[in-house]
JSON list of C-alpha atoms in Angstrom, two decimals:
[
{"chain": "A", "resi": 1, "resn": "LYS", "atom": "CA", "xyz": [241.03, 264.97, 210.83]},
{"chain": "A", "resi": 2, "resn": "ALA", "atom": "CA", "xyz": [240.58, 266.08, 207.23]},
{"chain": "A", "resi": 3, "resn": "GLY", "atom": "CA", "xyz": [239.12, 263.52, 204.86]},
{"chain": "A", "resi": 4, "resn": "VAL", "atom": "CA", "xyz": [240.37, 262.36, 201.50]},
{"chain": "A", "resi": 5, "resn": "THR", "atom": "CA", "xyz": [240.77, 265.31, 199.15]},
{"chain": "A", "resi": 6, "resn": "GLN", "atom": "CA", "xyz": [240.51, 264.96, 195.40]},
{"chain": "A", "resi": 7, "resn": "THR", "atom": "CA", "xyz": [241.22, 267.65, 192.85]},
{"chain": "A", "resi": 8, "resn": "PRO", "atom": "CA", "xyz": [239.88, 268.84, 190.56]},
{"chain": "A", "resi": 9, "resn": "ARG", "atom": "CA", "xyz": [236.20, 268.21, 191.32]},
{"chain": "A", "resi": 10, "resn": "TYR", "atom": "CA", "xyz": [235.14, 268.44, 187.68]},
{"chain": "A", "resi": 11, "resn": "LEU", "atom": "CA", "xyz": [237.09, 268.11, 184.47]},
{"chain": "A", "resi": 12, "resn": "ILE", "atom": "CA", "xyz": [236.17, 268.34, 180.81]},
{"chain": "A", "resi": 13, "resn": "LYS", "atom": "CA", "xyz": [238.54, 266.99, 178.19]},
{"chain": "A", "resi": 14, "resn": "THR", "atom": "CA", "xyz": [238.39, 265.98, 174.55]},
{"chain": "A", "resi": 15, "resn": "ARG", "atom": "CA", "xyz": [239.24, 262.65, 172.99]},
{"chain": "A", "resi": 16, "resn": "GLY", "atom": "CA", "xyz": [242.94, 262.03, 172.61]},
{"chain": "A", "resi": 17, "resn": "GLN", "atom": "CA", "xyz": [243.97, 264.31, 175.44]},
{"chain": "A", "resi": 18, "resn": "GLN", "atom": "CA", "xyz": [245.52, 263.13, 178.67]},
{"chain": "A", "resi": 19, "resn": "VAL", "atom": "CA", "xyz": [244.49, 263.97, 182.21]},
{"chain": "A", "resi": 20, "resn": "THR", "atom": "CA", "xyz": [246.03, 263.85, 185.68]},
{"chain": "A", "resi": 21, "resn": "LEU", "atom": "CA", "xyz": [243.92, 263.56, 188.81]},
{"chain": "A", "resi": 22, "resn": "SER", "atom": "CA", "xyz": [245.20, 264.19, 192.31]},
{"chain": "A", "resi": 23, "resn": "CYS", "atom": "CA", "xyz": [244.40, 262.64, 195.67]},
{"chain": "A", "resi": 24, "resn": "SER", "atom": "CA", "xyz": [245.52, 263.54, 199.18]},
{"chain": "A", "resi": 25, "resn": "PRO", "atom": "CA", "xyz": [244.79, 260.75, 201.66]},
{"chain": "A", "resi": 26, "resn": "ILE", "atom": "CA", "xyz": [243.77, 261.10, 205.28]},
{"chain": "A", "resi": 27, "resn": "SER", "atom": "CA", "xyz": [246.77, 262.05, 207.37]},
{"chain": "A", "resi": 28, "resn": "GLY", "atom": "CA", "xyz": [248.61, 258.92, 208.44]},
{"chain": "A", "resi": 29, "resn": "HIS", "atom": "CA", "xyz": [247.08, 256.71, 205.77]},
{"chain": "A", "resi": 30, "resn": "ARG", "atom": "CA", "xyz": [249.68, 255.11, 203.55]},
{"chain": "A", "resi": 31, "resn": "SER", "atom": "CA", "xyz": [247.46, 253.18, 201.16]},
{"chain": "A", "resi": 32, "resn": "VAL", "atom": "CA", "xyz": [245.67, 254.89, 198.29]},
{"chain": "A", "resi": 33, "resn": "SER", "atom": "CA", "xyz": [243.32, 253.08, 195.92]},
{"chain": "A", "resi": 34, "resn": "TRP", "atom": "CA", "xyz": [241.62, 254.38, 192.81]},
{"chain": "A", "resi": 35, "resn": "TYR", "atom": "CA", "xyz": [238.21, 253.35, 191.51]},
{"chain": "A", "resi": 36, "resn": "GLN", "atom": "CA", "xyz": [236.20, 254.22, 188.43]},
{"chain": "A", "resi": 37, "resn": "GLN", "atom": "CA", "xyz": [232.43, 254.62, 188.83]},
{"chain": "A", "resi": 38, "resn": "THR", "atom": "CA", "xyz": [230.03, 254.64, 185.90]},
{"chain": "A", "resi": 39, "resn": "PRO", "atom": "CA", "xyz": [226.27, 254.02, 185.72]},
{"chain": "A", "resi": 40, "resn": "GLY", "atom": "CA", "xyz": [226.82, 251.03, 183.47]},
{"chain": "A", "resi": 41, "resn": "GLN", "atom": "CA", "xyz": [229.72, 249.27, 185.19]},
{"chain": "A", "resi": 42, "resn": "GLY", "atom": "CA", "xyz": [229.40, 250.45, 188.76]},
{"chain": "A", "resi": 43, "resn": "LEU", "atom": "CA", "xyz": [232.51, 250.75, 190.92]},
{"chain": "A", "resi": 44, "resn": "GLN", "atom": "CA", "xyz": [235.58, 249.16, 189.41]},
{"chain": "A", "resi": 45, "resn": "PHE", "atom": "CA", "xyz": [239.02, 248.88, 190.96]},
{"chain": "A", "resi": 46, "resn": "LEU", "atom": "CA", "xyz": [241.86, 250.55, 189.10]},
{"chain": "A", "resi": 47, "resn": "PHE", "atom": "CA", "xyz": [244.93, 250.17, 191.33]},
{"chain": "A", "resi": 48, "resn": "GLU", "atom": "CA", "xyz": [246.29, 250.45, 194.85]},
{"chain": "A", "resi": 49, "resn": "TYR", "atom": "CA", "xyz": [249.47, 252.10, 196.03]},
{"chain": "A", "resi": 50, "resn": "PHE", "atom": "CA", "xyz": [251.19, 251.62, 199.36]},
{"chain": "A", "resi": 51, "resn": "SER", "atom": "CA", "xyz": [254.51, 253.16, 200.34]},
{"chain": "A", "resi": 52, "resn": "GLU", "atom": "CA", "xyz": [255.01, 254.46, 196.78]},
{"chain": "A", "resi": 53, "resn": "THR", "atom": "CA", "xyz": [254.63, 250.96, 195.28]},
{"chain": "A", "resi": 54, "resn": "GLN", "atom": "CA", "xyz": [251.76, 249.63, 193.24]},
{"chain": "A", "resi": 55, "resn": "ARG", "atom": "CA", "xyz": [250.41, 246.68, 195.24]},
{"chain": "A", "resi": 56, "resn": "ASN", "atom": "CA", "xyz": [247.42, 245.72, 193.14]},
{"chain": "A", "resi": 57, "resn": "LYS", "atom": "CA", "xyz": [245.98, 246.43, 189.73]},
{"chain": "A", "resi": 58, "resn": "GLY", "atom": "CA", "xyz": [242.56, 246.00, 188.18]},
{"chain": "A", "resi": 59, "resn": "ASN", "atom": "CA", "xyz": [241.66, 245.10, 184.62]},
{"chain": "A", "resi": 60, "resn": "PHE", "atom": "CA", "xyz": [242.17, 248.42, 182.92]},
{"chain": "A", "resi": 61, "resn": "PRO", "atom": "CA", "xyz": [244.31, 249.16, 179.86]},
{"chain": "A", "resi": 62, "resn": "GLY", "atom": "CA", "xyz": [247.80, 250.59, 180.16]},
{"chain": "A", "resi": 63, "resn": "ARG", "atom": "CA", "xyz": [246.45, 254.06, 179.38]},
{"chain": "A", "resi": 64, "resn": "PHE", "atom": "CA", "xyz": [245.52, 254.20, 183.04]},
{"chain": "A", "resi": 65, "resn": "SER", "atom": "CA", "xyz": [248.49, 254.68, 185.32]},
{"chain": "A", "resi": 66, "resn": "GLY", "atom": "CA", "xyz": [249.23, 256.05, 188.74]},
{"chain": "A", "resi": 67, "resn": "ARG", "atom": "CA", "xyz": [251.89, 256.87, 191.21]},
{"chain": "A", "resi": 68, "resn": "GLN", "atom": "CA", "xyz": [252.29, 257.67, 194.87]},
{"chain": "A", "resi": 69, "resn": "PHE", "atom": "CA", "xyz": [254.65, 260.15, 196.44]},
{"chain": "A", "resi": 70, "resn": "SER", "atom": "CA", "xyz": [256.62, 259.91, 199.66]},
{"chain": "A", "resi": 71, "resn": "ASN", "atom": "CA", "xyz": [253.96, 261.95, 201.49]},
{"chain": "A", "resi": 72, "resn": "SER", "atom": "CA", "xyz": [251.36, 259.34, 200.40]},
{"chain": "A", "resi": 73, "resn": "ARG", "atom": "CA", "xyz": [249.67, 261.73, 197.99]},
{"chain": "A", "resi": 74, "resn": "SER", "atom": "CA", "xyz": [248.74, 260.00, 194.75]},
{"chain": "A", "resi": 75, "resn": "GLU", "atom": "CA", "xyz": [248.05, 260.89, 191.17]},
{"chain": "A", "resi": 76, "resn": "MET", "atom": "CA", "xyz": [246.43, 258.93, 188.41]},
{"chain": "A", "resi": 77, "resn": "ASN", "atom": "CA", "xyz": [246.89, 259.61, 184.75]},
{"chain": "A", "resi": 78, "resn": "VAL", "atom": "CA", "xyz": [244.80, 258.63, 181.78]},
{"chain": "A", "resi": 79, "resn": "SER", "atom": "CA", "xyz": [246.39, 259.07, 178.37]},
{"chain": "A", "resi": 80, "resn": "THR", "atom": "CA", "xyz": [244.72, 259.17, 174.97]},
{"chain": "A", "resi": 81, "resn": "LEU", "atom": "CA", "xyz": [241.28, 259.73, 176.44]},
{"chain": "A", "resi": 82, "resn": "GLU", "atom": "CA", "xyz": [238.28, 257.92, 174.97]},
{"chain": "A", "resi": 83, "resn": "LEU", "atom": "CA", "xyz": [234.60, 258.79, 175.29]},
{"chain": "A", "resi": 84, "resn": "GLY", "atom": "CA", "xyz": [234.15, 255.71, 177.48]},
{"chain": "A", "resi": 85, "resn": "ASP", "atom": "CA", "xyz": [236.56, 257.12, 180.05]},
{"chain": "A", "resi": 86, "resn": "SER", "atom": "CA", "xyz": [233.88, 259.56, 181.17]},
{"chain": "A", "resi": 87, "resn": "ALA", "atom": "CA", "xyz": [233.26, 258.60, 184.77]},
{"chain": "A", "resi": 88, "resn": "LEU", "atom": "CA", "xyz": [233.55, 259.55, 188.39]},
{"chain": "A", "resi": 89, "resn": "TYR", "atom": "CA", "xyz": [237.06, 258.69, 189.56]},
{"chain": "A", "resi": 90, "resn": "LEU", "atom": "CA", "xyz": [237.23, 257.96, 193.25]},
{"chain": "A", "resi": 91, "resn": "CYS", "atom": "CA", "xyz": [240.26, 257.82, 195.45]},
{"chain": "A", "resi": 92, "resn": "ALA", "atom": "CA", "xyz": [240.20, 255.97, 198.76]},
{"chain": "A", "resi": 93, "resn": "SER", "atom": "CA", "xyz": [242.75, 255.81, 201.54]},
{"chain": "A", "resi": 94, "resn": "SER", "atom": "CA", "xyz": [243.40, 253.30, 204.27]},
{"chain": "A", "resi": 95, "resn": "PRO", "atom": "CA", "xyz": [245.95, 253.04, 207.07]},
{"chain": "A", "resi": 96, "resn": "ARG", "atom": "CA", "xyz": [247.26, 249.75, 205.70]},
{"chain": "A", "resi": 97, "resn": "THR", "atom": "CA", "xyz": [247.36, 247.83, 202.47]},
{"chain": "A", "resi": 98, "resn": "GLY", "atom": "CA", "xyz": [244.84, 245.14, 201.67]},
{"chain": "A", "resi": 99, "resn": "ASN", "atom": "CA", "xyz": [241.82, 247.13, 200.52]},
{"chain": "A", "resi": 100, "resn": "GLU", "atom": "CA", "xyz": [239.86, 247.05, 203.76]},
{"chain": "A", "resi": 101, "resn": "LYS", "atom": "CA", "xyz": [237.90, 249.85, 205.40]},
{"chain": "A", "resi": 102, "resn": "LEU", "atom": "CA", "xyz": [238.57, 252.32, 202.62]},
{"chain": "A", "resi": 103, "resn": "PHE", "atom": "CA", "xyz": [237.73, 255.97, 203.15]},
{"chain": "A", "resi": 104, "resn": "PHE", "atom": "CA", "xyz": [236.66, 257.61, 199.91]},
{"chain": "A", "resi": 105, "resn": "GLY", "atom": "CA", "xyz": [236.97, 261.15, 198.64]},
{"chain": "A", "resi": 106, "resn": "SER", "atom": "CA", "xyz": [234.16, 262.89, 196.74]},
{"chain": "A", "resi": 107, "resn": "GLY", "atom": "CA", "xyz": [235.73, 262.06, 193.41]},
{"chain": "A", "resi": 108, "resn": "THR", "atom": "CA", "xyz": [236.65, 263.80, 190.20]},
{"chain": "A", "resi": 109, "resn": "GLN", "atom": "CA", "xyz": [233.91, 263.84, 187.58]},
{"chain": "A", "resi": 110, "resn": "LEU", "atom": "CA", "xyz": [235.62, 263.49, 184.22]},
{"chain": "A", "resi": 111, "resn": "SER", "atom": "CA", "xyz": [233.72, 264.20, 181.02]},
{"chain": "A", "resi": 112, "resn": "VAL", "atom": "CA", "xyz": [235.35, 263.32, 177.71]},
{"chain": "A", "resi": 113, "resn": "LEU", "atom": "CA", "xyz": [233.83, 265.05, 174.68]},
{"chain": "B", "resi": 1, "resn": "GLY", "atom": "CA", "xyz": [228.13, 240.99, 194.21]},
{"chain": "B", "resi": 2, "resn": "GLU", "atom": "CA", "xyz": [225.00, 241.75, 192.35]},
{"chain": "B", "resi": 3, "resn": "SER", "atom": "CA", "xyz": [225.18, 242.21, 188.63]},
{"chain": "B", "resi": 4, "resn": "VAL", "atom": "CA", "xyz": [225.68, 245.82, 187.75]},
{"chain": "B", "resi": 5, "resn": "GLY", "atom": "CA", "xyz": [223.43, 247.76, 185.46]},
{"chain": "B", "resi": 6, "resn": "LEU", "atom": "CA", "xyz": [221.86, 251.10, 184.72]},
{"chain": "B", "resi": 7, "resn": "HIS", "atom": "CA", "xyz": [218.76, 250.32, 186.73]},
{"chain": "B", "resi": 8, "resn": "LEU", "atom": "CA", "xyz": [219.28, 250.27, 190.45]},
{"chain": "B", "resi": 9, "resn": "PRO", "atom": "CA", "xyz": [216.88, 248.25, 192.56]},
{"chain": "B", "resi": 10, "resn": "THR", "atom": "CA", "xyz": [215.01, 250.61, 194.87]},
{"chain": "B", "resi": 11, "resn": "LEU", "atom": "CA", "xyz": [213.79, 250.10, 198.39]},
{"chain": "B", "resi": 12, "resn": "SER", "atom": "CA", "xyz": [211.10, 252.49, 199.59]},
{"chain": "B", "resi": 13, "resn": "VAL", "atom": "CA", "xyz": [210.70, 252.60, 203.34]},
{"chain": "B", "resi": 14, "resn": "GLN", "atom": "CA", "xyz": [208.59, 254.65, 205.70]},
{"chain": "B", "resi": 15, "resn": "GLU", "atom": "CA", "xyz": [210.47, 256.89, 208.10]},
{"chain": "B", "resi": 16, "resn": "GLY", "atom": "CA", "xyz": [210.85, 255.10, 211.40]},
{"chain": "B", "resi": 17, "resn": "ASP", "atom": "CA", "xyz": [210.56, 251.62, 209.93]},
{"chain": "B", "resi": 18, "resn": "ASN", "atom": "CA", "xyz": [213.45, 249.18, 209.68]},
{"chain": "B", "resi": 19, "resn": "SER", "atom": "CA", "xyz": [215.19, 248.69, 206.34]},
{"chain": "B", "resi": 20, "resn": "ILE", "atom": "CA", "xyz": [216.78, 245.51, 205.05]},
{"chain": "B", "resi": 21, "resn": "ILE", "atom": "CA", "xyz": [219.11, 245.69, 202.07]},
{"chain": "B", "resi": 22, "resn": "ASN", "atom": "CA", "xyz": [220.22, 242.42, 200.53]},
{"chain": "B", "resi": 23, "resn": "CYS", "atom": "CA", "xyz": [223.31, 241.47, 198.60]},
{"chain": "B", "resi": 24, "resn": "ALA", "atom": "CA", "xyz": [224.26, 238.20, 196.94]},
{"chain": "B", "resi": 25, "resn": "TYR", "atom": "CA", "xyz": [228.00, 237.79, 196.60]},
{"chain": "B", "resi": 26, "resn": "SER", "atom": "CA", "xyz": [229.70, 235.63, 194.04]},
{"chain": "B", "resi": 27, "resn": "ASN", "atom": "CA", "xyz": [232.92, 234.22, 195.45]},
{"chain": "B", "resi": 28, "resn": "SER", "atom": "CA", "xyz": [232.77, 231.55, 198.14]},
{"chain": "B", "resi": 29, "resn": "ALA", "atom": "CA", "xyz": [236.43, 232.32, 198.92]},
{"chain": "B", "resi": 30, "resn": "SER", "atom": "CA", "xyz": [235.66, 235.92, 199.91]},
{"chain": "B", "resi": 31, "resn": "ASP", "atom": "CA", "xyz": [236.75, 236.51, 203.49]},
{"chain": "B", "resi": 32, "resn": "TYR", "atom": "CA", "xyz": [235.84, 240.14, 204.07]},
{"chain": "B", "resi": 33, "resn": "PHE", "atom": "CA", "xyz": [232.69, 242.11, 203.34]},
{"chain": "B", "resi": 34, "resn": "ILE", "atom": "CA", "xyz": [231.84, 245.75, 203.65]},
{"chain": "B", "resi": 35, "resn": "TRP", "atom": "CA", "xyz": [228.87, 248.06, 203.23]},
{"chain": "B", "resi": 36, "resn": "TYR", "atom": "CA", "xyz": [229.06, 251.60, 201.89]},
{"chain": "B", "resi": 37, "resn": "LYS", "atom": "CA", "xyz": [226.52, 254.40, 201.63]},
{"chain": "B", "resi": 38, "resn": "GLN", "atom": "CA", "xyz": [226.75, 256.89, 198.79]},
{"chain": "B", "resi": 39, "resn": "GLU", "atom": "CA", "xyz": [224.78, 260.12, 198.78]},
{"chain": "B", "resi": 40, "resn": "SER", "atom": "CA", "xyz": [224.34, 262.18, 195.65]},
{"chain": "B", "resi": 41, "resn": "GLY", "atom": "CA", "xyz": [227.51, 264.08, 194.77]},
{"chain": "B", "resi": 42, "resn": "LYS", "atom": "CA", "xyz": [229.62, 262.35, 197.37]},
{"chain": "B", "resi": 43, "resn": "GLY", "atom": "CA", "xyz": [231.98, 259.41, 197.54]},
{"chain": "B", "resi": 44, "resn": "PRO", "atom": "CA", "xyz": [231.01, 256.14, 199.24]},
{"chain": "B", "resi": 45, "resn": "GLN", "atom": "CA", "xyz": [230.96, 256.35, 203.03]},
{"chain": "B", "resi": 46, "resn": "PHE", "atom": "CA", "xyz": [231.98, 253.36, 205.16]},
{"chain": "B", "resi": 47, "resn": "ILE", "atom": "CA", "xyz": [229.12, 251.91, 207.20]},
{"chain": "B", "resi": 48, "resn": "ILE", "atom": "CA", "xyz": [230.18, 248.56, 208.61]},
{"chain": "B", "resi": 49, "resn": "ASP", "atom": "CA", "xyz": [232.35, 245.57, 207.75]},
{"chain": "B", "resi": 50, "resn": "ILE", "atom": "CA", "xyz": [232.42, 241.89, 208.69]},
{"chain": "B", "resi": 51, "resn": "ARG", "atom": "CA", "xyz": [234.86, 239.02, 208.29]},
{"chain": "B", "resi": 52, "resn": "SER", "atom": "CA", "xyz": [233.86, 235.58, 207.12]},
{"chain": "B", "resi": 53, "resn": "ASN", "atom": "CA", "xyz": [234.45, 234.05, 210.56]},
{"chain": "B", "resi": 54, "resn": "MET", "atom": "CA", "xyz": [231.46, 236.02, 211.86]},
{"chain": "B", "resi": 55, "resn": "ASP", "atom": "CA", "xyz": [227.72, 235.76, 211.15]},
{"chain": "B", "resi": 56, "resn": "LYS", "atom": "CA", "xyz": [226.60, 239.07, 212.57]},
{"chain": "B", "resi": 57, "resn": "ARG", "atom": "CA", "xyz": [228.03, 242.40, 213.53]},
{"chain": "B", "resi": 58, "resn": "GLN", "atom": "CA", "xyz": [226.28, 245.41, 214.96]},
{"chain": "B", "resi": 59, "resn": "GLY", "atom": "CA", "xyz": [227.01, 249.09, 214.72]},
{"chain": "B", "resi": 60, "resn": "GLN", "atom": "CA", "xyz": [225.08, 252.20, 215.53]},
{"chain": "B", "resi": 61, "resn": "ARG", "atom": "CA", "xyz": [221.56, 251.56, 214.16]},
{"chain": "B", "resi": 62, "resn": "VAL", "atom": "CA", "xyz": [223.00, 249.08, 211.65]},
{"chain": "B", "resi": 63, "resn": "THR", "atom": "CA", "xyz": [223.48, 245.33, 211.65]},
{"chain": "B", "resi": 64, "resn": "VAL", "atom": "CA", "xyz": [225.21, 243.24, 209.03]},
{"chain": "B", "resi": 65, "resn": "LEU", "atom": "CA", "xyz": [224.31, 239.57, 208.64]},
{"chain": "B", "resi": 66, "resn": "LEU", "atom": "CA", "xyz": [226.42, 237.09, 206.71]},
{"chain": "B", "resi": 67, "resn": "ASN", "atom": "CA", "xyz": [225.14, 233.74, 205.48]},
{"chain": "B", "resi": 68, "resn": "LYS", "atom": "CA", "xyz": [228.04, 231.93, 203.89]},
{"chain": "B", "resi": 69, "resn": "THR", "atom": "CA", "xyz": [225.97, 228.87, 203.03]},
{"chain": "B", "resi": 70, "resn": "VAL", "atom": "CA", "xyz": [223.94, 230.79, 200.47]},
{"chain": "B", "resi": 71, "resn": "LYS", "atom": "CA", "xyz": [226.50, 233.55, 199.89]},
{"chain": "B", "resi": 72, "resn": "HIS", "atom": "CA", "xyz": [224.19, 236.27, 201.14]},
{"chain": "B", "resi": 73, "resn": "LEU", "atom": "CA", "xyz": [224.88, 239.50, 202.96]},
{"chain": "B", "resi": 74, "resn": "SER", "atom": "CA", "xyz": [222.32, 241.89, 204.38]},
{"chain": "B", "resi": 75, "resn": "LEU", "atom": "CA", "xyz": [222.35, 245.29, 206.00]},
{"chain": "B", "resi": 76, "resn": "GLN", "atom": "CA", "xyz": [219.64, 246.18, 208.46]},
{"chain": "B", "resi": 77, "resn": "ILE", "atom": "CA", "xyz": [219.00, 249.80, 209.36]},
{"chain": "B", "resi": 78, "resn": "ALA", "atom": "CA", "xyz": [216.91, 250.41, 212.43]},
{"chain": "B", "resi": 79, "resn": "ALA", "atom": "CA", "xyz": [214.44, 253.29, 212.64]},
{"chain": "B", "resi": 80, "resn": "THR", "atom": "CA", "xyz": [215.23, 254.58, 209.15]},
{"chain": "B", "resi": 81, "resn": "GLN", "atom": "CA", "xyz": [215.61, 258.33, 208.90]},
{"chain": "B", "resi": 82, "resn": "PRO", "atom": "CA", "xyz": [215.43, 260.74, 205.93]},
{"chain": "B", "resi": 83, "resn": "GLY", "atom": "CA", "xyz": [219.22, 261.05, 206.07]},
{"chain": "B", "resi": 84, "resn": "ASP", "atom": "CA", "xyz": [219.47, 257.35, 205.28]},
{"chain": "B", "resi": 85, "resn": "SER", "atom": "CA", "xyz": [218.24, 258.00, 201.74]},
{"chain": "B", "resi": 86, "resn": "ALA", "atom": "CA", "xyz": [221.16, 257.02, 199.52]},
{"chain": "B", "resi": 87, "resn": "VAL", "atom": "CA", "xyz": [222.59, 254.25, 197.36]},
{"chain": "B", "resi": 88, "resn": "TYR", "atom": "CA", "xyz": [224.01, 251.36, 199.38]},
{"chain": "B", "resi": 89, "resn": "PHE", "atom": "CA", "xyz": [226.77, 249.12, 198.07]},
{"chain": "B", "resi": 90, "resn": "CYS", "atom": "CA", "xyz": [228.07, 245.85, 199.35]},
{"chain": "B", "resi": 91, "resn": "ALA", "atom": "CA", "xyz": [231.59, 244.74, 198.49]},
{"chain": "B", "resi": 92, "resn": "GLU", "atom": "CA", "xyz": [233.53, 241.50, 198.92]},
{"chain": "B", "resi": 93, "resn": "LYS", "atom": "CA", "xyz": [237.22, 240.80, 199.08]},
{"chain": "B", "resi": 94, "resn": "ALA", "atom": "CA", "xyz": [238.72, 237.53, 197.93]},
{"chain": "B", "resi": 95, "resn": "ALA", "atom": "CA", "xyz": [242.12, 236.50, 196.69]},
{"chain": "B", "resi": 96, "resn": "GLY", "atom": "CA", "xyz": [244.27, 239.28, 195.35]},
{"chain": "B", "resi": 97, "resn": "ASN", "atom": "CA", "xyz": [243.02, 241.77, 197.92]},
{"chain": "B", "resi": 98, "resn": "LYS", "atom": "CA", "xyz": [240.66, 243.40, 195.45]},
{"chain": "B", "resi": 99, "resn": "LEU", "atom": "CA", "xyz": [237.32, 244.74, 196.58]},
{"chain": "B", "resi": 100, "resn": "THR", "atom": "CA", "xyz": [234.52, 243.82, 194.20]},
{"chain": "B", "resi": 101, "resn": "PHE", "atom": "CA", "xyz": [231.46, 246.03, 194.53]},
{"chain": "B", "resi": 102, "resn": "GLY", "atom": "CA", "xyz": [227.86, 245.09, 193.91]},
{"chain": "B", "resi": 103, "resn": "GLY", "atom": "CA", "xyz": [225.62, 247.20, 191.71]},
{"chain": "B", "resi": 104, "resn": "GLY", "atom": "CA", "xyz": [223.97, 249.04, 194.60]},
{"chain": "B", "resi": 105, "resn": "THR", "atom": "CA", "xyz": [220.49, 249.49, 196.02]},
{"chain": "B", "resi": 106, "resn": "ARG", "atom": "CA", "xyz": [218.76, 252.84, 196.23]},
{"chain": "B", "resi": 107, "resn": "VAL", "atom": "CA", "xyz": [216.95, 253.50, 199.50]},
{"chain": "B", "resi": 108, "resn": "LEU", "atom": "CA", "xyz": [214.19, 256.12, 199.50]},
{"chain": "B", "resi": 109, "resn": "VAL", "atom": "CA", "xyz": [212.82, 257.14, 202.87]},
{"chain": "B", "resi": 110, "resn": "LYS", "atom": "CA", "xyz": [209.25, 258.42, 202.80]},
{"chain": "B", "resi": 111, "resn": "PRO", "atom": "CA", "xyz": [208.27, 260.98, 205.45]}
]
């Protein structure tokens, strides 16, 4: 079974731009969660989607948004990028909602210049 | 979980020895705990999980111990191998179904 696939692997943007990251979950998994990982703050929960509905949301500003498609693939979008948004963005999938036994992708490394 | 920061605590262990990684969690209402391993350039990899109605759970070469009295979680790795070198994270889940991760512990296996 293929694992969680995230694209692109690396991304460089400038302040003020917007970015869209993509995640394909493990086949059969309907829950997709997004996390931000930085050296200073560690792993922080962004949001979770299940059956195309946002089920849970972390404490991030409205510039961070996401969606899930009918095939369970998910995208997250960050608008008006700030330098502090530079991070590794990780997507994780699970067969059910509830944020247990998450299977992570390798992440998208975003650098904001 | 542990407070996060730029400096990761590091555990150096001799190849073949047992490793014990500790984690203090913060929420007494947390009912689910999980350990992840993260190698350089990769996403976190699931190791083992445990619910709050258990004290101990064993996997392949790994054991997780949960002490709810002192809010402490530990991961024991038997016969540590070079491939075990990584950063290990514990995470807890409480109300709201959100996983809160600890800051991580770096394990270095010496040959």
